[in-house]
Coordinates of C-alpha atoms in Angstrom, one line a residue:
X1 CA 103.7 134.1 36.4
X2 CA 104.5 137.1 34.2
X3 CA 101.5 138.8 32.6
X4 CA 101.1 138.3 28.9
X5 CA 99.8 141.1 26.7
X6 CA 97.4 139.7 24.1
X7 CA 97.9 141.1 20.6
X8 CA 95.1 143.3 19.3
X9 CA 93.2 141.9 16.3
X10 CA 92.3 144.3 13.5
X11 CA 89.9 143.9 10.7
X12 CA 91.1 143.9 7.1
X13 CA 91.1 147.2 5.3
X14 CA 91.1 148.0 1.6
X15 CA 94.3 149.4 0.2
X16 CA 92.4 152.5 -0.9
X17 CA 91.8 153.5 2.7
X18 CA 95.5 153.0 3.6
X19 CA 97.4 154.8 0.9
X20 CA 97.4 157.9 -1.4
X21 CA 98.6 157.6 -5.0
X22 CA 101.6 159.8 -5.6
X23 CA 100.8 162.5 -8.2
X24 CA 97.0 162.5 -7.4
X25 CA 96.2 165.1 -4.8
X26 CA 94.0 168.1 -4.2
X27 CA 95.2 171.7 -4.9
X28 CA 94.2 174.8 -3.0
X29 CA 93.0 177.9 -4.9
X30 CA 92.4 181.4 -3.5
X31 CA 91.2 184.8 -4.9
X32 CA 90.0 188.3 -3.8
X33 CA 86.8 190.0 -4.9
X34 CA 83.7 191.8 -3.9
X35 CA 80.3 190.7 -2.7
X36 CA 77.5 193.1 -3.8
X37 CA 73.8 193.5 -3.2
X38 CA 74.0 193.4 0.7
X39 CA 71.3 195.1 2.7
X40 CA 73.3 197.8 4.4
X41 CA 75.5 195.1 6.0
X42 CA 78.7 195.6 4.0
X43 CA 82.0 197.1 4.9
X44 CA 82.0 200.5 6.6
X45 CA 83.8 203.6 5.2
X46 CA 86.9 203.0 7.3
X47 CA 87.7 199.9 5.3
X48 CA 89.7 201.7 2.6
X49 CA 90.6 198.7 0.4
X50 CA 86.9 198.0 -0.2
X51 CA 86.3 201.5 -1.6
X52 CA 89.5 201.3 -3.6
X53 CA 88.5 198.0 -5.1
X54 CA 85.1 199.5 -6.0
X55 CA 86.8 202.5 -7.7
X56 CA 89.1 200.2 -9.7
X57 CA 86.2 198.0 -10.8
X58 CA 84.2 201.0 -12.0
X59 CA 87.2 202.2 -13.9
X60 CA 87.3 198.9 -15.8
X61 CA 83.8 199.6 -17.0
X62 CA 84.6 203.1 -18.1
X63 CA 83.2 204.9 -15.0
X64 CA 85.8 207.5 -13.9
X65 CA 85.3 209.0 -10.4
X66 CA 87.0 212.3 -9.5
X67 CA 90.3 211.8 -7.7
X68 CA 89.2 213.0 -4.3
X69 CA 85.8 211.3 -4.3
X70 CA 85.6 208.2 -2.1
X71 CA 82.6 206.0 -2.9
X72 CA 80.6 205.4 0.3
X73 CA 78.7 202.2 -0.2
X74 CA 77.2 200.0 2.5
X75 CA 76.1 197.1 0.3
X76 CA 79.5 195.9 -0.8
X77 CA 82.0 193.7 1.2
X78 CA 85.6 192.7 0.3
X79 CA 86.0 189.0 0.5
X80 CA 88.5 186.2 0.2
X81 CA 87.5 183.4 -2.0
X82 CA 88.9 179.9 -1.6
X83 CA 88.3 176.5 -3.2
X84 CA 89.8 173.1 -3.5
X85 CA 90.5 171.7 -6.9
X86 CA 90.2 167.9 -6.8
X87 CA 92.8 165.8 -8.6
X88 CA 92.6 165.3 -12.3
X89 CA 89.6 167.7 -12.8
X90 CA 89.2 168.8 -16.4
X91 CA 88.2 172.2 -17.9
X92 CA 84.5 173.0 -17.6
X93 CA 83.9 171.0 -14.4
X94 CA 82.5 172.8 -11.4
X95 CA 83.8 173.1 -7.8
X96 CA 82.4 174.6 -4.6
X97 CA 83.6 178.0 -3.4
X98 CA 83.9 179.4 0.1
X99 CA 83.5 183.1 0.6
X100 CA 84.8 184.9 3.7
X101 CA 84.6 188.6 4.7
X102 CA 88.0 190.3 5.3
X103 CA 86.6 193.7 6.3
X104 CA 84.0 194.6 8.9
X105 CA 80.9 193.6 7.1
X106 CA 78.1 192.4 9.4
X107 CA 76.7 189.8 7.1
X108 CA 77.0 188.4 3.5
X109 CA 73.4 187.1 3.4
X110 CA 71.7 187.9 0.2
X111 CA 75.0 189.0 -1.5
X112 CA 76.4 188.1 -4.9
X113 CA 80.0 187.3 -5.6
X114 CA 81.4 189.2 -8.6
X115 CA 83.6 187.3 -11.2
X116 CA 86.7 186.2 -9.3
X117 CA 89.9 184.7 -10.6
X118 CA 91.1 181.8 -8.4
X119 CA 94.9 181.4 -8.4
X120 CA 97.1 178.4 -7.4
X121 CA 100.3 178.5 -5.5
X122 CA 102.2 179.2 -8.8
X123 CA 100.1 182.4 -9.4
X124 CA 98.3 180.9 -12.4
X125 CA 94.5 181.2 -12.8
X126 CA 92.9 177.8 -12.6
X127 CA 89.2 178.6 -12.1
X128 CA 86.6 181.4 -12.3
X129 CA 84.0 181.9 -9.6
X130 CA 80.8 183.8 -9.4
X131 CA 77.3 183.5 -8.0
X132 CA 74.9 184.0 -5.0
X133 CA 76.4 183.4 -1.6
X134 CA 74.6 180.9 0.7
X135 CA 75.0 182.0 4.3
X136 CA 73.9 179.8 7.2
X137 CA 74.4 182.5 9.9
X138 CA 72.0 185.4 10.8
X139 CA 72.8 188.8 12.3
X140 CA 70.0 191.0 13.6
X141 CA 70.2 194.3 15.5
X142 CA 67.9 197.1 16.8
X143 CA 68.1 200.8 16.8
X144 CA 69.2 200.8 20.5
X145 CA 72.4 198.9 19.6
X146 CA 71.4 195.5 20.8
X147 CA 72.1 192.7 18.4
X148 CA 71.9 188.9 18.1
X149 CA 74.2 186.7 16.0
X150 CA 73.5 183.1 15.1
X151 CA 76.4 181.0 13.7
X152 CA 78.7 183.0 11.3
X153 CA 77.0 185.3 8.9
X154 CA 80.3 186.7 7.5
X155 CA 81.2 183.4 5.6
X156 CA 79.2 181.5 3.1
X157 CA 79.3 178.9 0.3
X158 CA 78.6 178.9 -3.4
X159 CA 77.8 175.3 -4.5
X160 CA 79.4 174.6 -7.9
X161 CA 80.3 178.3 -7.9
X162 CA 83.5 178.0 -9.8
X163 CA 84.4 176.6 -13.3
X164 CA 87.7 175.0 -13.9
X165 CA 89.6 176.9 -16.6
X166 CA 93.0 175.2 -16.5
X167 CA 93.9 171.6 -15.8
X168 CA 96.7 170.7 -13.4
X169 CA 99.1 168.2 -15.0
X170 CA 99.5 164.8 -13.2
X171 CA 102.2 162.2 -13.6
X172 CA 99.7 159.4 -13.0
X173 CA 99.9 158.2 -16.6
X174 CA 103.7 158.7 -16.9
X175 CA 106.1 155.8 -16.7
X176 CA 105.4 152.2 -16.0
X177 CA 105.3 152.4 -12.2
X178 CA 102.9 153.8 -9.6
X179 CA 103.9 154.9 -6.1
X180 CA 101.6 154.3 -3.2
X181 CA 102.2 156.6 -0.2
X182 CA 101.0 155.2 3.1
X183 CA 98.8 157.5 5.2
X184 CA 100.3 156.1 8.4
X185 CA 104.0 155.2 7.9
X186 CA 104.7 151.6 9.0
X187 CA 107.3 149.1 7.7
X188 CA 104.9 146.2 8.5
X189 CA 102.0 147.8 6.6
X190 CA 104.2 148.6 3.6
X191 CA 105.3 145.0 3.5
X192 CA 101.8 143.7 3.9
X193 CA 100.5 145.9 1.1
X194 CA 103.3 144.7 -1.2
X195 CA 102.6 141.1 -0.4
X196 CA 98.9 141.5 -1.0
X197 CA 99.5 143.1 -4.4
X198 CA 101.9 140.4 -5.4
X199 CA 99.5 137.6 -4.3
X200 CA 96.5 139.3 -6.0
X201 CA 98.1 140.1 -9.3
X202 CA 101.6 138.9 -10.2
X203 CA 104.5 138.1 -8.0
X204 CA 107.2 140.7 -8.1
X205 CA 105.2 143.7 -9.4
X206 CA 105.1 145.4 -6.0
X207 CA 108.1 146.4 -3.8
X208 CA 108.1 148.1 -0.5
X209 CA 110.7 150.9 -0.8
X210 CA 110.4 152.3 2.8
X211 CA 107.9 152.6 5.6
X212 CA 106.0 155.3 3.6
X213 CA 105.8 154.1 0.0
X214 CA 105.3 151.0 -2.1
X215 CA 106.2 151.0 -5.8
X216 CA 104.0 149.0 -8.2
X217 CA 104.6 148.1 -11.8
X218 CA 101.4 149.1 -13.7
X219 CA 100.2 149.0 -17.3
X220 CA 101.1 152.0 -19.4
X221 CA 97.9 152.2 -21.5
X222 CA 95.5 154.7 -19.8
X223 CA 92.5 152.4 -20.0
X224 CA 94.4 149.4 -18.7
X225 CA 96.0 151.4 -15.9
X226 CA 92.6 152.7 -14.7
X227 CA 91.2 149.1 -14.7
X228 CA 94.3 147.9 -12.8
X229 CA 93.9 150.7 -10.1
X230 CA 90.2 149.8 -9.7
X231 CA 91.1 146.3 -8.8
X232 CA 94.0 147.3 -6.7
X233 CA 91.8 149.6 -4.5
X234 CA 89.7 146.6 -3.5
X235 CA 92.5 144.4 -2.2
X236 CA 92.2 143.7 1.5
X237 CA 95.1 144.1 3.9
X238 CA 95.3 143.4 7.6
X239 CA 96.8 146.6 9.0
X240 CA 99.1 146.8 12.0
X241 CA 97.2 147.7 15.2
X242 CA 97.4 151.4 16.0
X243 CA 99.0 152.1 19.3
X244 CA 96.7 153.5 21.9
X245 CA 96.8 157.3 22.4
X246 CA 95.9 159.7 25.1
X247 CA 95.2 163.2 23.8
X248 CA 95.5 166.3 26.0
X249 CA 94.0 169.6 25.0
X250 CA 95.8 172.0 27.4
X251 CA 93.7 175.0 26.3
X252 CA 90.3 173.5 27.2
X253 CA 91.4 170.9 29.8
X254 CA 90.0 168.1 27.6
X255 CA 91.4 164.5 28.0
X256 CA 90.5 161.9 25.4
X257 CA 91.6 158.3 25.9
X258 CA 91.2 155.8 23.1
X259 CA 90.4 152.1 23.7
X260 CA 93.3 149.8 24.0
X261 CA 95.1 151.7 26.8
X262 CA 97.0 149.1 28.8
X263 CA 97.4 149.8 32.5
X264 CA 99.9 148.1 34.7
X265 CA 99.7 147.7 38.4
X266 CA 100.5 151.0 40.2
X267 CA 99.8 153.0 43.3
X268 CA 98.9 156.7 43.1
X269 CA 98.9 159.3 45.9
X270 CA 97.4 162.6 44.6
X271 CA 97.2 165.7 46.7
X272 CA 96.8 169.4 46.0
X273 CA 98.8 172.4 47.3
X274 CA 96.8 175.6 47.6
X275 CA 98.6 178.9 48.1
X276 CA 96.4 181.9 48.9
X277 CA 97.7 185.5 48.9
X278 CA 95.4 188.4 50.0
X279 CA 96.3 192.0 49.9
X280 CA 94.8 194.6 52.3
X281 CA 95.4 198.3 52.9
X282 CA 95.6 199.6 56.4
X283 CA 95.0 203.4 57.0
X284 CA 97.1 205.0 59.8
X285 CA 95.3 208.0 61.2
X286 CA 97.4 210.3 63.6
X287 CA 96.0 212.2 66.4
X288 CA 94.4 215.6 65.9
X289 CA 97.2 217.7 67.4
X290 CA 100.2 215.4 66.7
X291 CA 101.2 217.0 63.4
X292 CA 101.4 213.7 61.6
X293 CA 100.0 212.7 58.2
X294 CA 97.6 210.1 57.3
X295 CA 99.4 207.1 55.7
X296 CA 98.2 203.9 53.9
X297 CA 100.2 200.8 54.6
X298 CA 99.8 197.6 52.6
X299 CA 99.4 194.3 54.4
X300 CA 99.9 190.9 52.7
X301 CA 98.5 187.7 54.2
X302 CA 99.9 184.4 52.7
X303 CA 98.5 181.0 53.6
X304 CA 99.5 177.6 52.4
X305 CA 97.1 174.7 52.6
X306 CA 98.2 171.2 51.7
X307 CA 95.4 168.7 51.5
X308 CA 96.4 165.1 52.2
X309 CA 95.8 162.9 49.2
X310 CA 94.8 159.3 49.5
X311 CA 96.8 156.4 48.2
X312 CA 94.9 154.4 45.5
X313 CA 96.1 151.1 44.1
X314 CA 95.4 150.5 40.4
X315 CA 95.0 146.9 39.2
X316 CA 96.6 145.7 36.0
X317 CA 94.0 145.9 33.3
X318 CA 93.6 146.5 29.6
X319 CA 90.1 148.0 30.1
X320 CA 89.7 151.7 29.6
X321 CA 86.8 151.6 32.0
X322 CA 89.1 150.4 34.8
X323 CA 91.4 153.4 34.3
X324 CA 88.5 155.9 34.1
X325 CA 86.9 154.5 37.3
X326 CA 90.1 154.7 39.1
X327 CA 90.8 158.3 38.2
X328 CA 87.2 159.2 39.1
X329 CA 87.7 157.5 42.4
X330 CA 90.4 160.0 43.2
X331 CA 88.1 162.9 42.4
X332 CA 90.6 164.2 39.9
X333 CA 89.8 167.1 37.6
X334 CA 90.9 167.1 34.0
X335 CA 94.0 169.0 34.8
X336 CA 94.8 166.5 37.6
X337 CA 94.1 163.6 35.1
X338 CA 96.8 165.1 32.8
X339 CA 99.4 165.1 35.6
X340 CA 98.4 161.6 36.8
X341 CA 98.6 160.0 33.3
X342 CA 101.9 161.7 32.6
X343 CA 103.3 160.4 35.8
X344 CA 102.0 156.8 35.1
X345 CA 103.5 157.0 31.6
X346 CA 106.9 158.1 33.0
X347 CA 106.7 155.3 35.6
X348 CA 106.1 152.7 32.8
X349 CA 102.6 151.8 34.2
X350 CA 100.7 153.2 31.1
X351 CA 101.2 151.7 27.7
X352 CA 99.9 154.5 25.4
X353 CA 101.3 157.5 23.5
X354 CA 100.7 160.9 25.1
X355 CA 100.0 163.7 22.7
X356 CA 99.3 167.4 23.7
X357 CA 97.4 169.5 21.2

Protein backbone atom coordinates (compact mmCIF):
# COMPACT_ATOMS: atom_id res chain seq x y z
CA UNK A 1 0.00 0.00 0.00
CA UNK A 2 1.32 3.43 -0.92
CA UNK A 3 1.63 5.84 1.98
CA UNK A 4 -0.91 8.65 2.03
CA UNK A 5 0.08 12.12 3.22
CA UNK A 6 -2.65 13.62 5.36
CA UNK A 7 -3.43 17.29 4.61
CA UNK A 8 -2.48 19.75 7.29
CA UNK A 9 -5.38 21.53 8.93
CA UNK A 10 -5.03 25.22 9.68
CA UNK A 11 -7.11 27.46 11.90
CA UNK A 12 -9.08 30.29 10.34
CA UNK A 13 -7.37 33.68 10.24
CA UNK A 14 -8.75 37.17 9.97
CA UNK A 15 -8.28 38.97 6.66
CA UNK A 16 -6.46 41.73 8.54
CA UNK A 17 -3.62 39.31 9.42
CA UNK A 18 -3.29 38.10 5.83
CA UNK A 19 -3.27 41.29 3.75
CA UNK A 20 -2.00 44.84 3.54
CA UNK A 21 -4.16 47.60 2.10
CA UNK A 22 -2.59 49.22 -0.92
CA UNK A 23 -1.85 52.89 -0.28
CA UNK A 24 -1.64 52.47 3.50
CA UNK A 25 1.96 51.88 4.55
CA UNK A 26 4.68 53.22 6.81
CA UNK A 27 7.31 55.67 5.59
CA UNK A 28 10.89 56.00 6.80
CA UNK A 29 12.32 59.35 7.90
CA UNK A 30 15.94 60.28 8.57
CA UNK A 31 17.90 63.33 9.73
CA UNK A 32 21.27 64.52 11.03
CA UNK A 33 21.91 66.57 14.15
CA UNK A 34 23.86 66.94 17.38
CA UNK A 35 23.39 65.52 20.86
CA UNK A 36 24.69 67.95 23.50
CA UNK A 37 25.10 67.85 27.26
CA UNK A 38 27.23 64.70 27.39
CA UNK A 39 29.61 64.11 30.29
CA UNK A 40 32.93 64.12 28.37
CA UNK A 41 31.69 61.13 26.35
CA UNK A 42 31.14 62.90 23.03
CA UNK A 43 33.09 62.80 19.77
CA UNK A 44 36.83 63.37 19.93
CA UNK A 45 38.71 66.11 18.10
CA UNK A 46 39.56 63.91 15.12
CA UNK A 47 35.87 63.74 14.13
CA UNK A 48 35.98 66.85 11.97
CA UNK A 49 32.35 66.90 10.84
CA UNK A 50 31.17 67.26 14.45
CA UNK A 51 33.27 70.39 14.99
CA UNK A 52 32.16 71.75 11.64
CA UNK A 53 28.51 71.20 12.57
CA UNK A 54 29.04 73.00 15.88
CA UNK A 55 30.62 75.93 14.05
CA UNK A 56 27.73 76.14 11.57
CA UNK A 57 25.17 75.96 14.39
CA UNK A 58 26.85 78.77 16.33
CA UNK A 59 26.95 80.89 13.18
CA UNK A 60 23.14 80.58 12.87
CA UNK A 61 22.83 82.10 16.34
CA UNK A 62 25.15 84.99 15.50
CA UNK A 63 28.31 83.57 17.08
CA UNK A 64 31.23 83.98 14.67
CA UNK A 65 34.37 81.97 15.37
CA UNK A 66 37.72 82.92 13.82
CA UNK A 67 38.48 81.02 10.63
CA UNK A 68 41.34 78.97 12.07
CA UNK A 69 39.72 78.22 15.41
CA UNK A 70 38.45 74.65 15.75
CA UNK A 71 36.01 74.26 18.68
CA UNK A 72 37.23 71.40 20.84
CA UNK A 73 34.21 70.13 22.71
CA UNK A 74 33.84 66.76 24.41
CA UNK A 75 30.19 66.98 25.33
CA UNK A 76 28.79 66.95 21.77
CA UNK A 77 28.18 63.99 19.45
CA UNK A 78 27.07 63.89 15.83
CA UNK A 79 24.11 61.55 15.41
CA UNK A 80 21.81 60.10 12.79
CA UNK A 81 18.13 60.43 13.66
CA UNK A 82 15.59 57.98 12.25
CA UNK A 83 11.86 57.49 12.67
CA UNK A 84 8.95 55.62 11.13
CA UNK A 85 5.91 57.65 10.10
CA UNK A 86 2.80 55.46 10.46
CA UNK A 87 0.22 55.55 7.66
CA UNK A 88 -2.34 58.35 7.59
CA UNK A 89 -0.82 60.28 10.51
CA UNK A 90 -1.91 63.91 10.72
CA UNK A 91 -0.03 67.09 11.60
CA UNK A 92 0.62 67.49 15.31
CA UNK A 93 0.77 63.78 16.13
CA UNK A 94 3.90 62.43 17.80
CA UNK A 95 6.17 59.54 16.78
CA UNK A 96 9.15 57.82 18.41
CA UNK A 97 12.69 58.70 17.34
CA UNK A 98 15.86 56.59 17.32
CA UNK A 99 19.18 58.40 17.80
CA UNK A 100 22.47 56.71 16.80
CA UNK A 101 26.02 58.03 17.05
CA UNK A 102 27.95 58.28 13.78
CA UNK A 103 31.24 59.46 15.30
CA UNK A 104 33.42 57.97 18.03
CA UNK A 105 31.34 59.05 21.02
CA UNK A 106 31.52 56.66 23.96
CA UNK A 107 27.97 57.20 25.21
CA UNK A 108 24.85 59.28 24.56
CA UNK A 109 23.57 58.87 28.10
CA UNK A 110 22.31 62.13 29.56
CA UNK A 111 22.38 63.94 26.21
CA UNK A 112 19.76 66.12 24.55
CA UNK A 113 19.00 66.04 20.85
CA UNK A 114 18.87 69.46 19.23
CA UNK A 115 16.04 70.40 16.88
CA UNK A 116 16.28 68.06 13.89
CA UNK A 117 14.48 68.02 10.56
CA UNK A 118 13.38 64.53 9.52
CA UNK A 119 13.30 64.05 5.76
CA UNK A 120 11.50 61.51 3.63
CA UNK A 121 12.82 59.79 0.51
CA UNK A 122 11.64 62.76 -1.57
CA UNK A 123 13.76 65.20 0.45
CA UNK A 124 10.78 66.96 2.05
CA UNK A 125 10.61 67.63 5.80
CA UNK A 126 7.84 65.59 7.41
CA UNK A 127 8.64 65.87 11.13
CA UNK A 128 10.71 67.80 13.66
CA UNK A 129 12.50 65.98 16.49
CA UNK A 130 13.99 67.17 19.77
CA UNK A 131 14.32 65.96 23.35
CA UNK A 132 16.28 63.98 25.92
CA UNK A 133 17.78 60.70 24.74
CA UNK A 134 16.93 57.57 26.72
CA UNK A 135 19.89 55.17 26.58
CA UNK A 136 19.74 51.59 27.82
CA UNK A 137 23.48 50.91 27.63
CA UNK A 138 26.25 51.90 30.05
CA UNK A 139 29.93 52.54 29.47
CA UNK A 140 32.34 52.91 32.39
CA UNK A 141 36.13 53.22 32.36
CA UNK A 142 39.01 53.84 34.75
CA UNK A 143 42.15 55.92 34.55
CA UNK A 144 44.23 52.83 33.75
CA UNK A 145 42.38 52.32 30.47
CA UNK A 146 40.13 49.44 31.58
CA UNK A 147 36.49 49.83 30.62
CA UNK A 148 33.21 47.95 30.81
CA UNK A 149 30.37 48.32 28.31
CA UNK A 150 26.84 46.97 28.86
CA UNK A 151 24.47 46.83 25.88
CA UNK A 152 24.88 49.72 23.41
CA UNK A 153 25.37 53.17 24.97
CA UNK A 154 25.82 54.89 21.58
CA UNK A 155 22.18 54.51 20.52
CA UNK A 156 19.03 55.67 22.26
CA UNK A 157 15.34 56.43 21.93
CA UNK A 158 13.20 59.54 22.38
CA UNK A 159 9.61 58.41 23.01
CA UNK A 160 7.20 60.71 21.16
CA UNK A 161 10.24 62.81 20.35
CA UNK A 162 9.11 64.03 16.92
CA UNK A 163 6.06 66.00 15.81
CA UNK A 164 4.54 65.40 12.38
CA UNK A 165 4.62 68.61 10.33
CA UNK A 166 3.53 67.32 6.92
CA UNK A 167 0.97 64.67 6.03
CA UNK A 168 1.73 61.99 3.46
CA UNK A 169 -1.11 61.77 0.94
CA UNK A 170 -2.87 58.41 0.59
CA UNK A 171 -5.09 57.07 -2.16
CA UNK A 172 -7.20 55.13 0.35
CA UNK A 173 -10.20 57.44 -0.14
CA UNK A 174 -9.73 57.76 -3.90
CA UNK A 175 -11.87 55.75 -6.31
CA UNK A 176 -14.53 53.16 -5.64
CA UNK A 177 -12.19 50.18 -5.16
CA UNK A 178 -9.68 49.00 -2.55
CA UNK A 179 -6.80 46.66 -3.34
CA UNK A 180 -5.78 44.07 -0.77
CA UNK A 181 -2.17 42.88 -1.13
CA UNK A 182 -1.47 39.42 0.27
CA UNK A 183 1.46 39.20 2.66
CA UNK A 184 2.17 35.67 1.39
CA UNK A 185 1.35 35.30 -2.31
CA UNK A 186 -0.98 32.38 -2.96
CA UNK A 187 -3.62 31.79 -5.63
CA UNK A 188 -5.63 29.67 -3.21
CA UNK A 189 -5.56 32.31 -0.45
CA UNK A 190 -6.48 35.08 -2.91
CA UNK A 191 -9.48 33.06 -4.10
CA UNK A 192 -10.50 32.21 -0.51
CA UNK A 193 -10.35 35.87 0.52
CA UNK A 194 -12.47 36.94 -2.46
CA UNK A 195 -15.06 34.23 -1.71
CA UNK A 196 -15.18 35.18 1.98
CA UNK A 197 -15.82 38.85 1.13
CA UNK A 198 -18.49 37.99 -1.44
CA UNK A 199 -20.24 35.68 1.03
CA UNK A 200 -19.98 38.14 3.92
CA UNK A 201 -21.12 41.27 2.09
CA UNK A 202 -22.45 41.12 -1.44
CA UNK A 203 -21.69 38.73 -4.25
CA UNK A 204 -19.41 40.12 -6.92
CA UNK A 205 -17.78 42.98 -4.99
CA UNK A 206 -14.44 41.14 -4.58
CA UNK A 207 -12.30 39.77 -7.39
CA UNK A 208 -8.99 37.95 -7.08
CA UNK A 209 -6.76 39.64 -9.68
CA UNK A 210 -3.64 37.51 -9.08
CA UNK A 211 -1.85 35.55 -6.39
CA UNK A 212 -0.86 38.80 -4.69
CA UNK A 213 -3.91 41.09 -4.71
CA UNK A 214 -7.68 41.14 -4.43
CA UNK A 215 -9.73 44.09 -5.66
CA UNK A 216 -12.79 45.04 -3.60
CA UNK A 217 -15.56 47.50 -4.49
CA UNK A 218 -15.99 49.77 -1.46
CA UNK A 219 -18.19 52.76 -0.52
CA UNK A 220 -16.82 56.14 -1.61
CA UNK A 221 -17.99 58.15 1.42
CA UNK A 222 -15.14 58.30 3.99
CA UNK A 223 -17.29 57.30 6.96
CA UNK A 224 -18.94 54.42 5.14
CA UNK A 225 -15.56 53.23 3.81
CA UNK A 226 -14.06 53.13 7.30
CA UNK A 227 -17.06 51.18 8.62
CA UNK A 228 -16.78 48.79 5.67
CA UNK A 229 -13.08 48.18 6.34
CA UNK A 230 -13.69 47.57 10.05
CA UNK A 231 -16.12 44.78 9.17
CA UNK A 232 -13.86 43.46 6.41
CA UNK A 233 -10.91 43.04 8.79
CA UNK A 234 -12.89 40.66 11.01
CA UNK A 235 -13.83 38.19 8.25
CA UNK A 236 -12.32 34.75 8.85
CA UNK A 237 -10.52 32.84 6.10
CA UNK A 238 -8.94 29.39 6.26
CA UNK A 239 -5.50 30.01 4.81
CA UNK A 240 -3.49 27.55 2.77
CA UNK A 241 -1.08 25.52 4.94
CA UNK A 242 2.43 26.92 4.89
CA UNK A 243 4.97 24.50 3.48
CA UNK A 244 7.46 23.34 6.07
CA UNK A 245 10.87 25.02 6.02
CA UNK A 246 14.37 24.19 7.16
CA UNK A 247 16.48 27.31 7.78
CA UNK A 248 20.27 27.21 7.68
CA UNK A 249 22.42 30.00 9.09
CA UNK A 250 25.78 29.32 7.49
CA UNK A 251 27.54 32.01 9.55
CA UNK A 252 26.61 30.64 12.97
CA UNK A 253 25.98 27.00 12.08
CA UNK A 254 22.36 27.22 13.29
CA UNK A 255 19.75 24.84 11.88
CA UNK A 256 16.04 25.52 12.56
CA UNK A 257 13.39 23.03 11.45
CA UNK A 258 9.73 23.91 11.59
CA UNK A 259 7.03 21.42 12.46
CA UNK A 260 5.41 19.66 9.53
CA UNK A 261 8.64 18.33 8.00
CA UNK A 262 7.78 15.07 6.21
CA UNK A 263 10.50 12.42 6.15
CA UNK A 264 10.38 9.50 3.73
CA UNK A 265 12.18 6.23 4.27
CA UNK A 266 15.90 6.58 3.59
CA UNK A 267 19.31 5.28 4.59
CA UNK A 268 22.21 7.53 5.52
CA UNK A 269 25.91 6.77 5.75
CA UNK A 270 27.83 9.70 7.14
CA UNK A 271 31.58 9.78 7.59
CA UNK A 272 34.22 12.45 7.91
CA UNK A 273 37.50 12.94 6.10
CA UNK A 274 40.22 14.64 8.13
CA UNK A 275 43.31 16.06 6.45
CA UNK A 276 46.15 17.19 8.73
CA UNK A 277 49.13 19.19 7.47
CA UNK A 278 52.00 20.02 9.82
CA UNK A 279 54.99 22.15 8.99
CA UNK A 280 58.38 21.64 10.70
CA UNK A 281 61.77 23.24 10.14
CA UNK A 282 64.93 21.10 10.27
CA UNK A 283 68.29 22.75 10.91
CA UNK A 284 71.28 21.29 9.04
CA UNK A 285 74.52 21.97 10.93
CA UNK A 286 77.79 21.13 9.05
CA UNK A 287 80.98 19.98 10.73
CA UNK A 288 83.38 22.43 12.36
CA UNK A 289 86.08 22.23 9.63
CA UNK A 290 83.88 21.30 6.63
CA UNK A 291 83.50 24.87 5.40
CA UNK A 292 79.72 24.45 4.95
CA UNK A 293 76.91 26.74 6.07
CA UNK A 294 74.07 26.20 8.45
CA UNK A 295 70.81 25.68 6.49
CA UNK A 296 67.16 25.47 7.49
CA UNK A 297 65.11 22.96 5.48
CA UNK A 298 61.31 22.83 5.70
CA UNK A 299 59.58 19.50 6.22
CA UNK A 300 55.86 18.95 5.63
CA UNK A 301 53.92 16.01 7.06
CA UNK A 302 50.55 15.27 5.48
CA UNK A 303 48.17 12.69 6.95
CA UNK A 304 44.69 11.71 5.85
CA UNK A 305 42.24 10.02 8.20
CA UNK A 306 38.92 8.68 6.98
CA UNK A 307 36.62 7.63 9.80
CA UNK A 308 34.13 4.97 8.78
CA UNK A 309 30.59 6.24 9.16
CA UNK A 310 27.70 4.02 10.14
CA UNK A 311 24.66 3.30 7.97
CA UNK A 312 21.46 4.51 9.62
CA UNK A 313 18.00 3.69 8.35
CA UNK A 314 15.40 6.43 8.73
CA UNK A 315 11.75 5.39 8.97
CA UNK A 316 9.03 7.25 7.13
CA UNK A 317 7.51 9.78 9.51
CA UNK A 318 5.84 13.16 9.69
CA UNK A 319 7.22 13.78 13.17
CA UNK A 320 9.96 16.36 13.62
CA UNK A 321 11.09 14.45 16.71
CA UNK A 322 11.84 11.38 14.60
CA UNK A 323 14.13 13.34 12.31
CA UNK A 324 15.92 15.07 15.18
CA UNK A 325 16.47 11.79 17.04
CA UNK A 326 17.81 10.15 13.91
CA UNK A 327 20.33 12.94 13.27
CA UNK A 328 21.38 12.97 16.91
CA UNK A 329 21.91 9.21 16.64
CA UNK A 330 24.53 9.87 14.00
CA UNK A 331 26.33 12.26 16.32
CA UNK A 332 26.09 14.92 13.61
CA UNK A 333 27.23 18.47 14.24
CA UNK A 334 25.19 21.43 12.91
CA UNK A 335 27.43 21.58 9.83
CA UNK A 336 26.91 17.87 9.27
CA UNK A 337 23.15 18.30 9.71
CA UNK A 338 23.16 20.88 6.91
CA UNK A 339 24.88 18.45 4.55
CA UNK A 340 22.62 15.52 5.54
CA UNK A 341 19.39 17.51 5.11
CA UNK A 342 20.53 18.88 1.76
CA UNK A 343 21.32 15.34 0.59
CA UNK A 344 17.94 14.05 1.83
CA UNK A 345 16.19 16.90 0.01
CA UNK A 346 18.03 16.14 -3.24
CA UNK A 347 17.15 12.47 -2.89
CA UNK A 348 13.44 13.31 -2.47
CA UNK A 349 13.31 11.91 1.05
CA UNK A 350 12.64 15.27 2.75
CA UNK A 351 9.49 17.27 2.01
CA UNK A 352 10.49 20.78 3.10
CA UNK A 353 11.89 23.95 1.59
CA UNK A 354 15.56 24.60 2.36
CA UNK A 355 16.53 28.21 2.93
CA UNK A 356 20.02 29.54 3.65
CA UNK A 357 20.33 32.89 5.40
